[in-house]
Amino acid sequence: MARATERLQRYLEDELGECRSEAVEERLDELGTLEAAIGPEQVDTELDVLSALANETRYTLVRVLVAAEAELCVCELHAVVDVTESGLSHALSGLVEAGLVEGRKDGRWKKYRATNRAVALVTVIEGSVDE
Amino acid sequence: MARATERLQRYLEDELGECRSEAVEERLDELGTLEAAIGPEQVDTELDVLSALANETRYTLVRVLVAAEAELCVCELHAVVDVTESGLSHALSGLVEAGLVEGRKDGRWKKYRATNRAVALVTVIEGSVDE
DNA sequence: TAGTCGGTTGAGCAGTAGCTCAATTAATGC
DNA sequence: GCATTAATTGAGCTACTGCTCAACCGACTA
């Protein structure tokens, strides 16, 4: 960190043209503020959600459920991903934990549907990529 | 797959109340369509983007750059994440590859800024999580 | 032109993610 | 009650991710 701060100091001298040593503290503060404004625990949640989506099996499930705009049975979902029943169950449980999917038991079948969060995210991700 | 199809068959019999074996083919088709409508190569890109974001170091960098609404020098970014200079460089290069960040050389310094894609995604992710 | 500094690249290592297999739970039917 | 079926859980294995270290490239400066 010491070396990094020195570098930042030199950078600021370079950018600002002058050499106020306070500038470094100030800048570090600003950067710290940017980071802090984010709210560390929210970031954790966001990372959990992103990690849940960043996997082919799980993302496919979410996209299919969002596209379906309806509940789908586990056995239906099994038809769209290429993993074992066990793998599918693990995947779905991860998605539930991330708040991307909700499950409901119906007799001996279990049905899942996408949450609003999933719909919002998938919509934007699709949109921001196909340009 | 064979067993899975049998299960789907039973499920459909159960749901539809009757037993048309075409129903299975039909349903498989519908599911296949849902999946296909997605466009497999776009999904690959989306997964790349998601994977790039789903890491604390990289996500922090993106969030800071988005919040900054400005270019930041590598040496400034070094102040907000807890990795070596090398690790930082690797992280940034991953983000560039995912189209989330753009780099520009300025003399002997290098500056990065968030792309529109990054802004769009971060905004929605923040929004969809803080409810 | 040699040296220094900012940043990148590649190799290698530790930790975790994602899968399967086997065992288990819960609901239905005989 | 026992068997069957849908789905979940936990253990364990492999493969990949993310980091660091060391070497390197390019731009500025003495």
XYZ file of C-alpha atoms (C1' of nucleotides) in Angstrom:
322
model
C 0.000 0.000 0.000
C 2.903 2.311 0.779
C 4.325 1.996 -2.689
C 0.905 2.354 -4.227
C 0.314 5.567 -2.348
C 3.624 6.954 -3.556
C 2.589 6.248 -7.086
C -0.739 7.908 -6.552
C 1.115 10.904 -5.146
C 3.270 11.155 -8.249
C 0.208 10.765 -10.443
C -1.582 13.590 -8.703
C 1.459 15.844 -8.927
C 1.520 15.023 -12.589
C -2.171 15.653 -13.122
C -2.591 18.688 -10.923
C 0.676 20.189 -12.022
C 1.564 21.096 -8.498
C 2.560 19.213 -5.436
C 0.211 19.539 -2.509
C 0.625 16.512 -0.352
C -2.907 16.966 0.965
C -4.141 16.183 -2.506
C -3.245 12.552 -1.978
C -5.218 12.245 1.224
C -8.072 14.026 -0.409
C -8.079 11.785 -3.432
C -7.835 8.661 -1.336
C -10.781 9.953 0.597
C -12.787 10.545 -2.524
C -12.045 7.078 -3.768
C -12.901 5.664 -0.370
C -16.171 7.541 -0.474
C -17.039 6.187 -3.877
C -16.419 2.732 -2.561
C -18.226 3.260 0.715
C -21.265 4.829 -0.921
C -21.837 1.426 -2.376
C -22.680 -0.246 0.888
C -20.586 -3.321 1.497
C -23.353 -5.687 2.538
C -25.445 -4.841 -0.468
C -22.437 -5.604 -2.628
C -22.237 -9.013 -1.022
C -25.825 -9.698 -1.985
C -25.218 -8.434 -5.487
C -22.211 -10.682 -5.831
C -24.268 -13.638 -4.660
C -26.869 -12.893 -7.302
C -24.266 -12.434 -10.007
C -22.473 -15.616 -9.020
C -25.729 -17.501 -9.163
C -26.345 -16.260 -12.696
C -22.795 -16.764 -13.924
C -23.134 -20.420 -14.724
C -24.483 -21.981 -17.875
C -26.853 -24.403 -16.206
C -28.341 -21.897 -13.802
C -28.517 -19.071 -16.300
C -30.288 -21.279 -18.813
C -32.824 -22.263 -16.183
C -33.482 -18.655 -15.298
C -33.810 -17.601 -18.906
C -36.206 -20.414 -19.675
C -38.308 -19.654 -16.618
C -38.391 -15.980 -17.487
C -39.301 -16.729 -21.088
C -41.980 -19.172 -20.005
C -43.731 -16.563 -17.844
C -45.133 -19.501 -15.931
C -44.317 -22.178 -13.455
C -42.410 -25.134 -14.780
C -42.086 -28.522 -13.182
C -38.630 -29.832 -12.292
C -39.158 -32.619 -14.782
C -39.799 -30.068 -17.511
C -36.717 -28.109 -16.589
C -34.748 -31.308 -16.746
C -35.432 -31.320 -20.469
C -33.618 -28.050 -21.077
C -30.370 -28.534 -19.195
C -27.761 -31.199 -19.537
C -27.114 -32.318 -15.984
C -28.302 -35.106 -13.751
C -31.431 -34.762 -11.682
C -29.215 -34.118 -8.719
C -27.275 -31.428 -10.531
C -30.525 -29.779 -11.529
C -31.728 -29.779 -7.952
C -28.484 -28.226 -6.740
C -28.747 -25.583 -9.437
C -32.312 -24.700 -8.523
C -31.511 -24.512 -4.854
C -28.719 -22.049 -5.634
C -31.137 -19.929 -7.602
C -33.677 -19.969 -4.789
C -31.012 -18.824 -2.371
C -30.147 -15.935 -4.676
C -33.799 -14.935 -4.851
C -33.994 -15.557 -8.571
C -36.479 -18.379 -8.507
C -39.260 -19.615 -6.252
C -40.380 -23.171 -5.721
C -43.773 -24.577 -4.787
C -44.733 -28.102 -4.076
C -47.742 -29.438 -5.918
C -48.584 -32.972 -4.946
C -45.569 -34.995 -5.747
C -44.325 -32.538 -8.312
C -42.406 -29.412 -7.634
C -42.794 -26.284 -9.699
C -40.505 -23.316 -10.033
C -41.029 -19.868 -11.405
C -38.831 -16.814 -11.940
C -38.993 -13.960 -9.439
C -39.325 -10.295 -10.381
C -35.658 -9.897 -9.672
C -34.849 -12.533 -12.256
C -37.112 -10.941 -14.822
C -35.540 -7.520 -14.316
C -32.023 -8.812 -14.518
C -32.489 -11.074 -17.507
C -34.234 -8.315 -19.402
C -31.402 -5.880 -18.898
C -28.655 -8.370 -19.513
C -30.237 -9.395 -22.787
C -30.689 -5.789 -23.718
C -27.225 -4.615 -22.836
C -25.522 -7.352 -24.769
C -27.299 -7.430 -28.125
C -26.080 -4.127 -29.436
C -32.746 -38.519 -21.124
C -34.937 -41.552 -21.657
C -35.936 -41.713 -18.026
C -36.411 -37.993 -17.908
C -38.797 -38.150 -20.856
C -40.811 -40.868 -19.187
C -41.188 -38.677 -16.166
C -42.271 -35.773 -18.273
C -44.806 -38.041 -19.925
C -46.247 -39.022 -16.554
C -46.285 -35.399 -15.489
C -48.221 -34.370 -18.548
C -50.704 -37.187 -18.141
C -51.124 -36.003 -14.602
C -51.556 -32.362 -15.561
C -53.675 -32.794 -18.639
C -55.765 -35.492 -17.076
C -55.587 -37.538 -20.229
C -52.911 -39.463 -21.973
C -52.042 -38.221 -25.407
C -48.529 -39.296 -26.162
C -48.183 -36.458 -28.656
C -48.438 -34.107 -25.730
C -44.942 -35.065 -24.676
C -43.415 -34.298 -28.044
C -45.324 -31.073 -28.133
C -44.180 -30.019 -24.718
C -40.583 -30.905 -25.442
C -40.898 -28.811 -28.550
C -42.252 -25.871 -26.624
C -39.442 -26.087 -24.132
C -36.944 -26.432 -26.916
C -38.401 -23.344 -28.526
C -38.110 -21.351 -25.342
C -34.515 -22.332 -25.142
C -33.757 -21.754 -28.806
C -35.441 -18.357 -28.875
C -32.658 -17.302 -26.611
C -29.917 -17.595 -29.211
C -27.049 -19.733 -27.984
C -24.193 -17.459 -28.987
C -25.744 -14.470 -27.294
C -26.054 -16.538 -24.160
C -22.347 -17.215 -24.339
C -21.639 -13.506 -24.419
C -24.033 -12.896 -21.578
C -22.340 -15.564 -19.535
C -18.961 -13.989 -20.214
C -20.261 -10.663 -18.981
C -21.839 -12.207 -15.907
C -18.708 -14.162 -15.106
C -16.643 -11.024 -15.390
C -18.908 -9.260 -12.904
C -19.213 -12.162 -10.494
C -15.980 -11.509 -8.662
C -15.409 -9.137 -5.787
C -12.338 -7.444 -7.187
C -13.757 -6.929 -10.658
C -17.213 -5.951 -9.480
C -15.780 -3.379 -7.098
C -13.725 -1.889 -9.907
C -16.769 -1.626 -12.129
C -18.902 -0.100 -9.414
C -16.260 2.458 -8.563
C -15.772 3.377 -12.200
C -19.501 3.693 -12.715
C -19.877 5.788 -9.580
C -16.944 7.970 -10.585
C -18.510 8.845 -13.935
C -14.981 9.547 -15.085
C -11.735 7.979 -16.098
C -9.595 6.676 -13.305
C -5.917 5.893 -13.443
C -4.728 2.373 -12.644
C -2.858 3.772 -9.672
C -6.085 5.248 -8.343
C -7.952 2.011 -8.831
C -5.208 0.264 -6.949
C -6.331 2.167 -3.888
C -9.800 0.622 -3.878
C -9.076 -3.061 -4.309
C -6.956 -5.357 -2.249
C -4.800 -7.167 -4.786
C -1.325 -6.767 -6.196
C -0.648 -4.526 -9.146
C -0.531 -7.619 -11.268
C -3.830 -8.872 -9.957
C -5.372 -5.507 -10.696
C -4.083 -5.597 -14.238
C -5.482 -9.067 -14.786
C -8.823 -7.951 -13.386
C -8.987 -4.926 -15.667
C -8.068 -6.962 -18.688
C -10.917 -9.341 -17.919
C -13.304 -6.424 -17.716
C -12.096 -5.016 -21.006
C -12.655 -8.365 -22.652
C -16.203 -8.436 -21.320
C -16.836 -4.957 -22.696
C -17.437 -3.480 -19.283
C -14.500 -1.137 -19.201
C -12.317 0.719 -21.677
C -8.675 1.628 -21.304
C -6.706 4.511 -22.756
C -3.054 5.253 -22.514
C -2.095 8.741 -21.410
C 1.626 9.312 -21.355
C 2.963 6.784 -19.008
C -0.262 6.419 -17.124
C -3.205 4.311 -18.139
C -6.793 5.309 -17.503
C -9.939 3.239 -17.491
C -13.589 4.150 -17.608
C -16.850 2.219 -17.459
C -18.711 1.470 -20.684
C -22.437 2.050 -21.215
C -22.942 -1.634 -20.772
C -21.389 -1.471 -17.330
C -23.505 1.508 -16.355
C -26.712 -0.185 -17.461
C -25.931 -3.405 -15.686
C -24.732 -1.920 -12.438
C -27.755 0.350 -12.265
C -30.195 -2.505 -12.638
C -28.335 -4.850 -10.363
C -28.263 -2.240 -7.632
C -31.917 -1.547 -8.175
C -33.081 -5.131 -8.231
C -31.308 -6.042 -5.040
C -32.128 -3.214 -2.630
C -35.784 -3.976 -2.152
C 21.424 5.464 -23.826
C 20.987 3.654 -19.353
C 17.870 3.776 -15.609
C 13.452 4.268 -13.549
C 8.685 3.896 -13.252
C 3.776 2.415 -14.780
C 1.648 -1.294 -16.296
C 1.144 -5.953 -18.509
C 1.974 -10.910 -19.294
C 2.738 -15.779 -18.243
C 3.565 -19.561 -15.129
C 2.272 -21.818 -11.217
C -0.270 -22.688 -7.063
C -4.288 -22.868 -3.612
C -9.008 -22.682 -3.041
C -13.530 -23.089 -4.656
C -17.322 -24.269 -7.995
C -19.988 -27.561 -10.276
C -20.766 -31.955 -11.291
C -21.988 -37.057 -10.263
C -23.008 -40.964 -7.303
C -25.333 -42.843 -3.466
C -28.336 -42.376 0.166
C -32.511 -40.006 1.929
C -37.102 -37.680 2.361
C -41.834 -36.951 0.995
C -45.935 -37.984 -1.499
C -48.866 -41.383 -3.955
C -50.812 -45.971 -5.161
C -51.460 -50.937 -4.488
C -47.850 -51.051 5.270
C -44.790 -51.578 1.330
C -43.275 -50.183 -3.181
C -42.654 -46.675 -6.387
C -41.672 -42.185 -7.889
C -40.218 -36.971 -7.551
C -36.984 -34.422 -5.755
C -33.328 -33.157 -2.350
C -29.077 -33.696 0.308
C -24.248 -34.758 1.297
C -19.791 -36.572 0.082
C -16.213 -36.620 -2.965
C -13.758 -35.778 -7.253
C -12.134 -32.831 -11.124
C -11.462 -28.658 -13.278
C -11.358 -24.022 -13.338
C -10.769 -19.369 -11.136
C -8.179 -15.845 -9.046
C -4.321 -14.741 -7.011
C 0.905 -13.880 -6.594
C 5.674 -13.888 -8.177
C 8.900 -12.915 -11.575
C 10.035 -11.435 -15.943
C 9.002 -8.221 -19.317
C 7.532 -4.064 -22.408
C 7.141 1.023 -23.269
C 7.402 5.659 -22.059
C 9.711 9.266 -19.861
C 14.169 11.415 -17.747
C 18.913 12.218 -16.467
